[in-house]
Amino acid sequence: MTNILEVQNLVKNYGDFQAVKGVSFNIEEGEIFSLLGPNGAGKTTTISMLSTLYTPTSGDAVVGGHSVTKDPMAVRGVIGVVPQDLALYEDLTARENLIFWGQMYNLSGKSLNIRVDEVLEQIGLTDKAKNRVKTFSGGMKRRVNIGVGLLHKPRLLFMDEPTVGIDPQSRRAILDTVKDLNKQGMTLLYTTHYMEEAEELSNRVGIIDHGELIAIGTQKELTQQVGQAETLVLHVSENDDSEALAKSLKGIQGVQQAEAVDHEVSIVCAEAEDVLAAVVTKANERGIKIRSIDIREPNLEAVFLHLTGRALRD
Amino acid sequence: MLKTFLIGIKDLRLAFRDRAALILMLAAPFVLTLGLGLVTGRFSSNNNSGLSDIPVIIVNLDNEQLGDALTDVFTSEELANLMEPAIGSDPEAARKSIDEDEAAAVVIIPEGFTRSIIPQQGDFNNPAETVKIEVYANPSRPTGAGIVKAIVDEFLSRVNEGSLSGSVSILQLMLSGRITPQQAEAAGLAMTEQLQTNPTDSALAITINSSTANGEEVKFDILAYLAPGMALMFLMYTVSYGGRSILAEKTQGTLPRLLVSPTSSTQILGGKVFGIFLTGAAQMLILIGASSLFFQLKWGDPIGVVILVLAAVFGATGWGMFITAMARTPAQVASVGSAIMLIFGIMGGSFISLDQMPPAIQTFSKITPNAWALDGFTTLALGGTLTNLSTPITALLSMGMILFLVSVVLFGKKNLVQK
């Protein structure tokens, strides 16, 4: 497999603040690569540099053989971008939006019309093509937003958190679209802070936090870093102090990590059964009512917790 | 180039789909023109001119060549439809008539006016004091008073030209050695005699172009002033609306999306400017078409109108770009744009003729596209053609070019995308 993207020590500074700190990774042609990290980790800044929107402070990336710093216009012909926020003209119809953006990607005439029809069908909006985008639901707008990125059949598609803020049905449709595109041969760089999406879609995952790529590999390779650890998840009452409980649990023998997010306490341990009794006792001592308990096999959430000491949703 | 055109067309389409923008671009100037037309009586008679029989009192205390010539202008056949002159002899009584709203203005030609312009024998060593014609205007009839003042200004301008050319001629004769300084007075008197034999020849007379090249009679229509005034004021709204869309595209994410497509920054900025220009031109041409259709307004030479519209929109587009380049958010462009629309509308003569304004405001008006374009539209309405529009068109194009260049520099410093 050849690399369609090679990122070399990419850095982005805003004054004294370093948003991206020397990120390096490759993406092979035909794979789905996810950048997984919490909000503010540097995912969007990284994609913005790779898509030539921002100029890197230092480092470079080669997309389809073209440098993002030396030949940005050539890079733009190779890539498609689906931005995190909707980037559409709401007073234009879905079809008019696609026609306009197709023209910006040098499509014209009959081939443009044919391609627009194909994309409308692909995103399931053929019957709504003549409706103005502002009349669409959030999910339908997201689909048009994705459709724009597909018009010119890019070799590498950047998708920046495309499922944020939409209903479960639309999210399912988008995830299925991503898988379909990959089956058709398109390479994707997908950013998300949803561990489940990265697990479902990706051939490989890069975990990014505070502007640094802290781990990279297949899901199996990454979970092996945690060892055979399991994650015990306690669901506590809304009125209880989950953070105080998490702190107290760290002292229990066998507990490797304990973090509270909202009303859940995640405990990383070698064997959940070994610590379960002590955990429940500790909760009772603090007067905390446990509503339910989940035992999870090693996953990317656990990897993130293991690597950073924080939950992914922090 | 093609992408620049496509971006411009897209912006034109978006502007004409925005109901709020349409109200301010088209409905507001149209309704205001209609309202002002009703106020000025434009729609109350069968007279197409809208302005006629403006009552004016002439008090000629000079009773010499130039005073008589000015009186003749107001009583001439050419102005018979426009003016209703009355000859008075007492300045105080005439002023009182104005205070009692019996006339639009009084023109008081003081004693010695002719002598202050055309020296008599012996005056070369003791020049007469400069005296001024007084136009006592009725503030409740600003338009009529403005027209009277415009006629007097034009007359004085011609008189000054004649006086200046006489002085220059004498000076040239002395410098070239054709006459001695001692002969200067005699030569001046000879010129004066020539003037006196025909005081209303082309050097001094008011000439009002009263017919077109086709021989069609042209009457001044008050709407020919009001309609472009309103259209130009709301043109400033349109250009700030267009400028606002540059910053709005940034906040709505379409500008970054354009910048990651194979489209250069120059094409994008060019397209946005072209969009503002197209929208402004479409607005002006629709308003001109509508006022011609519904008000039977004759704007004048069609080629001149189109060229002047394009120049006016170019100048206004420069302002739209400049406001945008100075602002940080779309809301700032909207508020500053609205303020400038009103200031330029007032200072540029959209509501009150610039002749009625203090000299300082008349000077300030030169930075507004409204003033230059109104000047051009009035010229066309009075029968002028493209050849008479060189000054306003040059001013508007220069204004647009300078503001555009300044804006490009400011945009370059601002960096619209990079955080």
XYZ file of C-alpha atoms in Angstrom:
733
model
C 0.000 0.000 0.000
C 1.234 3.522 -0.785
C 0.792 6.443 1.540
C -1.662 9.049 0.289
C -0.809 11.293 3.240
C 2.514 11.726 5.019
C 2.524 14.178 7.918
C 5.960 15.280 9.065
C 6.384 16.975 12.428
C 3.501 19.417 11.943
C 3.432 22.363 14.368
C 0.929 25.186 14.759
C 1.460 28.052 17.183
C -0.929 30.881 18.021
C 1.324 33.334 19.759
C 2.649 31.583 22.835
C 0.058 28.819 22.624
C 1.073 25.660 20.769
C -2.105 24.068 19.365
C -0.359 21.244 17.495
C 2.991 19.974 18.777
C 4.958 18.156 16.110
C 2.399 15.651 14.867
C 3.627 12.940 12.460
C 1.681 10.088 10.907
C 0.898 8.453 7.549
C -2.347 7.338 5.961
C -2.339 4.495 3.462
C -4.430 4.645 0.316
C -7.822 3.002 0.903
C -7.951 3.092 4.702
C -10.091 4.949 7.199
C -7.857 6.675 9.697
C -9.460 8.294 12.753
C -8.021 11.056 14.855
C -9.588 10.480 18.260
C -9.374 13.063 20.986
C -11.401 15.306 23.276
C -12.560 18.800 22.315
C -9.613 21.178 22.017
C -7.113 18.372 21.417
C -5.965 19.878 18.079
C -7.938 17.708 15.647
C -9.539 20.572 13.687
C -6.305 22.586 13.611
C -4.478 19.554 12.223
C -7.104 19.005 9.515
C -7.073 22.737 8.725
C -3.332 22.564 8.063
C -3.643 19.372 6.012
C -6.411 20.934 3.913
C -4.232 24.063 3.295
C -6.567 26.398 5.160
C -3.963 27.216 7.820
C -0.257 27.519 7.172
C 1.793 25.310 9.518
C 4.213 27.106 11.809
C 6.704 24.366 10.971
C 6.745 20.881 9.495
C 4.992 19.793 6.345
C 2.592 17.233 4.961
C 2.536 15.568 1.564
C -0.889 14.781 0.122
C -0.983 12.666 -3.009
C 2.612 13.687 -3.710
C 2.023 17.417 -3.181
C 3.340 19.484 -0.265
C 0.696 21.464 1.631
C 3.189 24.295 2.143
C 4.742 24.385 -1.323
C 1.888 23.418 -3.625
C -1.399 24.000 -1.812
C -3.464 24.401 -4.991
C -2.479 20.907 -6.167
C -3.335 19.481 -2.737
C -6.818 21.029 -2.970
C -7.500 19.073 -6.134
C -6.726 15.772 -4.369
C -8.699 16.296 -1.176
C -12.319 16.803 -0.216
C -13.266 18.476 3.038
C -16.360 18.043 5.176
C -16.035 20.712 7.851
C -17.268 20.315 11.407
C -19.740 23.202 11.087
C -22.204 23.425 8.233
C -20.740 25.412 5.356
C -23.643 25.889 2.969
C -25.703 28.707 1.487
C -29.022 28.284 3.252
C -30.956 30.464 0.786
C -29.899 28.233 -2.106
C -31.546 24.883 -2.778
C -29.667 21.628 -2.193
C -29.121 21.292 -5.920
C -27.969 24.910 -6.322
C -25.488 24.430 -3.490
C -24.066 21.305 -5.091
C -23.896 22.979 -8.517
C -22.040 25.981 -7.088
C -19.541 23.934 -5.103
C -19.041 21.601 -8.069
C -18.134 24.640 -10.173
C -15.608 25.675 -7.531
C -14.038 22.212 -8.003
C -13.782 22.832 -11.754
C -16.775 20.674 -12.751
C -19.047 22.058 -15.439
C -21.713 21.301 -18.006
C -23.252 17.884 -18.369
C -20.701 16.107 -16.186
C -21.516 18.486 -13.338
C -25.253 17.826 -13.631
C -24.720 14.065 -13.741
C -22.421 14.177 -10.723
C -24.859 16.357 -8.749
C -27.647 13.839 -9.440
C -25.387 11.004 -8.263
C -24.472 12.801 -5.054
C -28.102 13.743 -4.343
C -28.986 10.077 -4.625
C -26.026 9.065 -2.495
C -27.088 11.394 0.335
C -30.743 10.465 -0.088
C -32.027 13.916 -0.976
C -33.058 13.543 -4.623
C -36.673 14.343 -3.808
C -35.660 17.419 -1.770
C -33.189 18.753 -4.341
C -35.265 21.823 -5.174
C -35.904 22.797 -1.557
C -33.871 25.538 0.063
C -31.352 24.244 2.572
C -32.763 26.484 5.303
C -35.948 24.380 5.269
C -33.985 21.178 6.021
C -33.568 19.398 9.369
C -30.123 19.345 10.990
C -29.468 15.829 9.730
C -30.438 16.684 6.157
C -28.149 19.724 6.225
C -25.312 17.497 7.434
C -25.919 15.197 4.483
C -25.707 18.098 2.013
C -22.563 19.234 3.835
C -21.044 15.810 3.200
C -22.343 15.734 -0.377
C -20.411 18.902 -1.206
C -17.193 17.170 -0.153
C -17.866 14.223 -2.458
C -18.696 16.075 -5.688
C -15.282 15.893 -7.310
C -14.597 12.314 -6.138
C -11.583 13.209 -3.993
C -8.888 10.599 -3.396
C -8.667 11.632 0.260
C -11.670 12.914 2.195
C -11.254 14.851 5.457
C -14.294 14.581 7.710
C -14.126 16.757 10.797
C -16.562 15.504 13.470
C -19.439 15.156 10.990
C -21.876 13.693 13.527
C -21.719 16.385 16.203
C -25.113 17.589 17.329
C -27.366 15.367 15.228
C -29.998 12.748 16.008
C -29.059 9.040 16.260
C -30.795 8.160 12.984
C -28.842 10.768 10.993
C -25.639 9.702 12.746
C -26.257 6.105 11.691
C -26.835 7.232 8.100
C -23.579 9.216 8.091
C -21.535 6.348 9.519
C -23.005 4.029 6.858
C -22.125 6.592 4.173
C -18.531 6.703 5.422
C -18.259 2.927 5.208
C -19.813 2.920 1.713
C -17.367 5.567 0.496
C -14.461 3.530 1.812
C -15.786 0.409 0.102
C -15.808 2.403 -3.143
C -12.086 3.018 -2.672
C -12.024 6.445 -1.022
C -9.449 7.097 1.704
C -10.788 8.927 4.743
C -9.327 10.927 7.593
C -12.073 11.056 10.196
C -11.867 13.096 13.385
C -14.109 12.414 16.342
C -14.312 12.497 20.087
C -16.754 9.565 20.057
C -14.796 6.421 20.859
C -17.579 4.212 19.426
C -17.313 5.875 16.006
C -13.557 5.449 15.858
C -13.935 1.797 16.872
C -16.643 1.110 14.292
C -15.101 2.885 11.319
C -11.343 2.880 11.550
C -8.623 0.658 10.213
C -6.210 2.650 12.347
C -6.623 5.268 15.038
C -4.420 8.133 16.170
C -5.126 9.381 19.677
C -4.476 13.107 20.038
C -4.462 15.126 23.225
C -3.208 18.661 23.970
C -1.844 18.894 20.423
C 0.244 15.718 20.676
C -0.314 12.403 18.947
C 0.067 10.143 21.973
C -0.702 6.785 20.361
C -1.282 5.367 16.909
C -2.189 1.941 15.590
C -5.017 -0.487 15.009
C -7.593 -0.828 17.732
C -6.029 -4.119 18.767
C -2.550 -2.614 18.960
C -3.819 0.256 21.071
C -5.831 -1.815 23.530
C -2.815 -4.036 24.025
C -1.094 -0.998 25.516
C -3.588 -1.128 28.366
C -2.776 -4.803 28.858
C -5.678 -7.025 29.805
C -7.220 -4.304 31.946
C -10.955 -4.049 32.227
C -13.062 -1.012 32.928
C -15.634 -1.030 35.677
C -18.247 1.708 35.187
C -20.401 2.780 38.143
C -23.562 4.772 37.415
C -24.372 6.868 40.493
C -27.253 9.105 41.498
C -27.331 12.680 40.197
C -27.061 14.130 43.700
C -23.987 12.130 44.657
C -20.413 13.411 44.450
C -18.922 11.128 41.818
C -15.596 12.987 41.742
C -15.001 12.465 45.445
C -15.818 8.795 45.025
C -13.342 8.459 42.150
C -10.591 9.999 44.273
C -11.290 7.629 47.153
C -11.282 4.587 44.842
C -7.729 5.263 43.676
C -6.466 3.943 46.983
C -7.997 0.496 46.513
C -5.541 -2.251 45.679
C -5.883 -3.352 42.051
C -7.387 -0.055 40.827
C -5.122 1.440 38.153
C -7.170 4.542 37.256
C -10.436 6.050 38.507
C -12.126 9.013 36.798
C -15.550 10.626 37.176
C -17.433 12.112 34.239
C -20.954 13.395 34.864
C -22.584 10.678 36.964
C -20.324 7.853 35.907
C -17.137 6.657 37.577
C -14.761 4.681 35.313
C -12.318 2.384 37.107
C -9.493 0.711 35.172
C -8.334 -2.504 36.820
C -6.774 -5.856 35.927
C -9.789 -7.914 37.008
C -13.114 -6.183 37.717
C -14.286 -9.000 39.975
C -11.262 -8.534 42.268
C -12.059 -4.897 43.090
C -15.847 -4.903 42.800
C -16.572 -5.643 46.460
C -14.143 -3.007 47.730
C -15.565 -0.428 45.310
C -19.138 -1.057 46.447
C -18.065 -0.905 50.109
C -16.313 2.423 49.527
C -19.417 3.821 47.849
C -21.609 2.685 50.733
C -19.227 4.269 53.237
C -19.640 7.601 51.456
C -23.395 7.163 51.282
C -23.345 7.037 47.488
C -26.097 5.068 45.837
C -24.926 2.928 42.906
C -27.692 2.651 40.306
C -25.946 0.182 37.985
C -22.540 -1.350 37.214
C -21.012 -2.189 33.777
C -17.889 -4.243 33.187
C -16.234 -3.360 29.867
C -13.509 -5.135 27.945
C -10.463 -3.016 26.994
C -11.447 -0.321 24.468
C -10.202 3.026 23.166
C -11.806 4.821 26.097
C -9.683 2.730 28.413
C -6.629 3.411 26.264
C -7.203 7.150 26.513
C -7.747 6.895 30.256
C -4.628 4.783 30.576
C -2.501 7.212 28.552
C -3.770 10.518 29.913
C -5.315 9.735 33.277
C -8.484 11.432 32.026
C -11.702 10.240 30.439
C -12.196 10.990 26.740
C -15.207 13.207 27.420
C -13.366 15.504 29.868
C -12.137 34.629 -14.215
C -14.988 32.150 -14.604
C -15.025 31.407 -10.870
C -15.015 35.130 -10.091
C -18.081 35.474 -12.311
C -19.771 32.434 -10.723
C -19.201 33.727 -7.184
C -20.615 37.105 -8.214
C -23.717 35.512 -9.745
C -24.204 33.402 -6.620
C -24.089 36.538 -4.442
C -26.551 38.329 -6.727
C -28.939 35.374 -6.417
C -28.576 35.289 -2.629
C -29.190 39.042 -2.318
C -32.398 38.818 -4.336
C -33.625 35.918 -2.172
C -33.250 37.876 1.053
C -36.626 39.474 1.713
C -35.308 41.980 4.247
C -32.613 43.075 1.803
C -35.124 43.378 -1.021
C -37.272 45.700 1.073
C -34.338 48.019 1.689
C -32.826 47.706 -1.782
C -35.967 48.167 -3.850
C -39.163 48.805 -1.908
C -37.819 51.518 0.423
C -36.320 53.816 -2.248
C -39.359 53.310 -4.468
C -41.843 54.131 -1.710
C -39.776 57.110 -0.504
C -39.583 58.466 -4.046
C -43.341 58.064 -4.320
C -43.856 59.796 -0.971
C -41.548 62.698 -1.787
C -43.174 62.983 -5.199
C -46.542 63.344 -3.496
C -45.166 65.917 -1.043
C -43.687 68.021 -3.834
C -46.896 67.858 -5.854
C -45.310 65.836 -8.634
C -48.386 63.627 -8.942
C -51.007 66.302 -8.288
C -51.307 67.849 -11.760
C -51.102 66.896 -15.369
C -47.921 68.879 -15.695
C -45.165 66.389 -16.308
C -42.476 68.635 -14.919
C -43.683 68.433 -11.333
C -42.132 71.854 -10.809
C -43.556 74.848 -12.572
C -44.397 78.482 -12.064
C -42.000 78.935 -9.165
C -42.847 82.395 -7.783
C -39.742 84.580 -7.631
C -39.394 88.317 -6.979
C -36.640 90.234 -8.780
C -35.514 93.518 -7.221
C -33.131 95.181 -9.667
C -31.419 98.126 -7.918
C -28.538 97.993 -10.381
C -30.524 99.025 -13.463
C -27.464 98.607 -15.664
C -26.365 96.013 -18.195
C -25.758 93.013 -15.939
C -28.670 93.667 -13.585
C -30.967 93.964 -16.569
C -29.472 90.830 -18.119
C -30.216 88.781 -14.989
C -33.763 90.139 -14.864
C -34.151 89.186 -18.518
C -33.030 85.633 -17.723
C -35.816 85.179 -15.179
C -38.428 86.724 -17.479
C -37.228 84.912 -20.599
C -39.397 82.617 -22.709
C -37.052 79.732 -21.903
C -37.994 79.840 -18.248
C -41.608 80.823 -18.764
C -42.938 77.442 -17.649
C -40.549 77.062 -14.753
C -40.631 80.570 -13.290
C -43.320 83.010 -12.355
C -41.283 86.201 -11.902
C -42.544 89.403 -10.316
C -40.542 92.640 -10.464
C -40.174 94.468 -7.179
C -38.460 97.691 -6.167
C -38.301 97.550 -2.382
C -35.970 94.879 -0.933
C -37.645 94.958 2.492
C -41.124 94.506 1.034
C -39.835 91.613 -1.083
C -38.244 89.919 1.937
C -41.534 90.312 3.811
C -43.326 88.551 0.956
C -40.992 85.621 1.451
C -41.575 85.608 5.198
C -45.292 85.429 4.437
C -44.699 82.500 2.064
C -45.822 84.384 -1.038
C -42.817 83.376 -3.147
C -39.984 80.856 -3.213
C -37.170 83.418 -3.248
C -36.208 87.041 -3.803
C -33.262 87.973 -5.992
C -31.911 91.381 -4.951
C -29.463 92.840 -7.460
C -27.674 95.643 -5.586
C -26.848 99.050 -6.936
C -23.428 99.137 -8.580
C -23.421 95.453 -9.436
C -22.554 96.054 -13.084
C -19.852 98.601 -12.205
C -18.226 96.149 -9.808
C -17.863 93.692 -12.679
C -17.412 95.936 -15.736
C -15.280 98.951 -14.820
C -16.134 102.338 -16.297
C -13.720 105.068 -17.349
C -11.613 106.141 -14.385
C -12.424 102.986 -12.426
C -9.115 101.338 -13.324
C -7.315 103.506 -10.815
C -10.184 103.433 -8.291
C -11.851 100.029 -8.686
C -15.446 99.789 -7.508
C -16.234 97.770 -4.412
C -17.387 94.233 -4.989
C -21.111 93.903 -4.385
C -23.043 90.683 -4.024
C -26.390 89.548 -5.322
C -28.636 88.408 -2.508
C -30.930 85.422 -2.852
C -33.412 85.525 0.047
C -34.777 81.983 0.108
C -38.030 80.670 1.502
C -37.092 77.744 3.802
C -40.509 76.145 3.365
C -39.942 75.894 -0.411
C -36.422 74.465 -0.556
C -36.668 72.990 -4.021
C -38.016 76.123 -5.703
C -35.540 78.313 -3.819
C -32.748 75.926 -4.778
C -33.590 76.242 -8.454
C -33.626 80.066 -8.228
C -30.255 79.973 -6.514
C -28.906 77.584 -9.151
C -29.943 79.982 -11.933
C -28.264 82.936 -10.172
C -25.125 80.866 -9.521
C -24.938 79.883 -13.168
C -25.357 83.531 -14.229
C -22.619 84.690 -11.853
C -20.360 81.918 -12.994
C -20.706 83.120 -16.585
C -20.146 86.730 -15.538
C -17.007 85.771 -13.635
C -15.735 83.819 -16.624
C -16.235 86.879 -18.847
C -14.588 89.224 -16.334
C -11.657 86.904 -15.765
C -11.082 86.320 -19.456
C -11.069 90.117 -19.998
C -8.455 90.631 -17.265
C -6.330 87.803 -18.580
C -6.519 89.193 -22.102
C -5.304 92.640 -20.976
C -2.488 91.055 -18.963
C -1.434 88.923 -21.949
C -1.398 91.973 -24.202
C 0.815 93.829 -21.699
C 3.187 90.908 -21.208
C 3.590 90.377 -24.940
C 4.438 94.063 -25.364
C 1.477 94.721 -27.660
C 0.218 97.428 -25.314
C 1.928 99.506 -22.667
C 0.644 99.715 -19.114
C -0.588 103.179 -19.990
C -2.678 101.726 -22.819
C -4.252 99.072 -20.585
C -7.133 101.215 -19.410
C -8.041 102.182 -22.949
C -7.951 98.547 -24.069
C -10.128 97.507 -21.124
C -12.656 100.195 -21.918
C -12.789 99.036 -25.532
C -13.610 95.516 -24.350
C -16.214 96.895 -21.967
C -17.875 98.818 -24.784
C -18.026 95.633 -26.807
C -19.713 93.886 -23.892
C -22.122 96.733 -23.398
C -23.289 96.606 -26.990
C -24.457 93.051 -26.515
C -24.662 92.210 -22.818
C -26.649 89.017 -23.340
C -24.335 87.350 -25.820
C -23.137 83.802 -25.199
C -20.414 84.863 -22.796
C -22.929 86.098 -20.277
C -26.264 84.572 -20.974
C -27.756 81.614 -19.165
C -28.154 78.759 -21.581
C -30.518 76.033 -20.535
C -30.572 73.017 -22.730
C -34.258 72.740 -23.370
C -34.349 70.136 -26.064
C -32.734 66.809 -26.819
C -30.823 65.920 -29.935
C -34.123 64.691 -31.357
C -35.679 68.045 -30.780
C -37.874 66.747 -27.949
C -38.633 69.341 -25.322
C -37.068 68.697 -21.915
C -38.697 69.997 -18.738
C -37.056 69.645 -15.383
C -38.890 66.999 -13.377
C -38.438 67.113 -9.592
C -38.572 63.316 -9.584
C -35.476 63.317 -11.768
C -33.724 64.633 -8.673
C -35.616 62.724 -5.990
C -35.603 59.272 -7.606
C -31.828 59.051 -8.147
C -31.325 60.621 -4.726
C -33.250 57.840 -3.034
C -31.799 55.128 -5.268
C -28.256 56.296 -4.515
C -28.894 56.459 -0.790
C -30.121 52.876 -0.728
C -27.302 51.853 -3.070
C -25.064 52.518 -0.064
C -27.161 49.996 1.878
C -26.689 47.441 -0.902
C -22.922 47.806 -1.025
C -22.602 47.505 2.748
C -24.905 44.455 2.587
C -22.553 42.964 0.000
C -19.510 43.835 2.069
C -21.151 42.273 5.102
C -21.516 39.029 3.151
C -17.707 38.751 2.964
C -17.472 38.579 6.750
C -20.690 36.536 6.978
C -19.152 33.894 4.711
C -16.323 33.649 7.196
C -18.625 33.113 10.167
C -20.916 30.698 8.312
C -17.933 28.631 7.197
C -18.375 29.004 3.446
C -15.304 31.226 3.057
C -12.961 28.624 4.609
C -14.643 26.000 2.430
C -13.993 28.125 -0.663
C -10.382 28.542 0.424
C -9.791 24.775 0.575
C -11.236 24.323 -2.920
C -8.997 24.868 -5.972
C -10.011 28.541 -6.010
C -7.497 31.303 -5.326
C -7.994 34.091 -2.767
C -7.899 36.604 -5.614
C -10.732 34.814 -7.414
C -12.776 34.712 -4.215
C -12.268 38.378 -3.307
C -12.795 39.378 -6.940
C -16.001 37.361 -7.004
C -17.278 39.001 -3.843
C -16.545 42.483 -5.237
C -18.166 41.540 -8.527
C -21.210 40.302 -6.599
C -21.541 43.634 -4.790
C -21.169 45.481 -8.096
C -23.730 43.280 -9.860
C -26.255 43.603 -7.041
C -25.860 47.375 -6.900
C -26.169 47.724 -10.677
C -29.245 45.479 -10.739
C -30.823 47.503 -7.931
C -30.226 50.821 -9.709
C -31.408 49.581 -13.088
C -34.578 48.041 -11.577
C -35.358 51.311 -9.772
C -34.739 53.319 -12.937
C -36.941 50.951 -14.922
C -39.695 51.014 -12.302
C -39.715 54.805 -11.986
C -39.777 55.155 -15.779
C -42.682 52.720 -15.964
C -44.785 53.822 -13.025
C -43.905 57.539 -12.750
C -43.238 58.209 -16.451
C -39.926 59.642 -15.336
C -37.495 60.534 -18.115
C -33.954 59.897 -16.915
C -32.356 61.232 -20.121
C -29.803 59.812 -22.517
C -29.978 55.996 -21.991
C -26.290 55.416 -22.729
C -25.365 58.169 -20.311
C -27.682 56.707 -17.662
C -26.201 53.218 -17.963
C -22.591 54.442 -17.882
C -23.342 56.744 -14.961
C -25.085 53.921 -13.067
C -22.062 51.659 -13.548
C -19.683 54.405 -12.426
C -21.851 55.237 -9.397
C -22.064 51.571 -8.391
C -18.297 51.250 -8.821
C -17.684 54.230 -6.533
C -20.206 52.933 -3.987
C -18.703 49.418 -4.158
C -15.377 50.955 -3.171
C -17.056 52.340 -0.058
C -18.680 48.965 0.663
C -15.291 47.267 0.493
C -13.665 49.931 2.629
C -16.322 49.653 5.365
C -15.919 45.868 5.336
C -12.142 46.043 5.476
C -12.343 48.323 8.515
C -14.917 46.191 10.365
C -14.419 42.984 12.312
C -17.886 41.463 12.273
C -20.896 41.445 9.930
C -22.857 43.331 12.610
C -20.263 46.126 12.580
C -20.551 46.423 8.803
C -24.342 46.575 9.108
C -24.368 49.317 11.719
C -21.583 51.395 10.167
C -23.097 50.837 6.710
C -26.505 52.083 7.849
C -24.950 55.170 9.435
C -22.932 55.936 6.304
C -26.004 55.384 4.143
C -27.843 58.117 6.054
C -24.875 60.492 6.354
C -24.043 60.196 2.669
C -27.741 60.493 1.809
C -28.034 63.785 3.672
C -24.586 65.179 2.860
C -24.725 63.951 -0.715
C -27.938 65.788 -1.509
C -30.420 62.905 -1.574
C -32.904 64.875 0.545
C -31.951 68.522 0.179
C -30.237 70.092 -2.798
C -26.555 70.668 -2.121
C -27.039 74.297 -3.185
C -28.979 74.770 0.040
C -26.160 73.372 2.144
C -23.337 75.319 3.845
C -20.047 75.436 1.893
C -18.360 73.008 4.310
C -20.957 70.330 3.619
C -20.761 71.012 -0.098
C -17.035 70.317 0.145
C -17.592 67.198 2.254
C -20.137 65.929 -0.267
C -17.301 65.423 -2.757
C -16.313 62.226 -0.951
C -19.773 60.756 -1.420
C -20.768 58.865 -4.548
C -24.248 60.318 -4.007
C -23.199 63.899 -4.795
C -21.257 63.094 -7.951
C -23.861 60.694 -9.281
C -26.734 63.079 -8.483
C -24.885 65.776 -10.348
C -24.679 63.461 -13.346
C -28.321 62.352 -13.173
C -29.486 65.981 -12.959
C -27.370 66.831 -15.986
C -28.949 63.954 -17.916
C -32.466 64.927 -16.813
C -31.847 68.454 -18.091
C -30.964 67.114 -21.512
C -27.259 66.445 -21.085
C -25.530 63.480 -22.676
C -22.608 61.204 -21.891
C -20.204 63.892 -23.099
C -21.360 66.169 -20.262
C -20.642 63.525 -17.617
C -16.865 63.364 -17.752
C -16.358 65.046 -14.368
C -18.775 62.941 -12.263
C -17.781 59.718 -14.010
C -14.062 60.405 -13.533
C -14.660 61.287 -9.880
C -16.717 58.140 -9.236
C -14.242 55.825 -10.954
C -11.302 57.405 -9.125
C -13.169 57.114 -5.816
C -13.906 53.423 -6.417
C -10.351 52.653 -7.497
C -8.689 54.394 -4.532
C -11.037 52.789 -1.987
C -10.635 49.369 -3.578
C -6.832 49.568 -3.406
C -6.924 50.734 0.217
C -9.348 47.898 1.049
C -7.128 45.270 -0.562
C -4.214 46.445 1.590
C -6.409 46.341 4.719
C -7.758 42.880 3.841
C -4.186 41.681 3.339
C -3.276 42.820 6.854
C -6.436 41.392 8.358
C -6.133 37.765 7.118
C -9.749 36.698 6.944
C -9.220 33.031 7.746
C -6.160 32.315 9.825
C -6.797 32.200 13.537
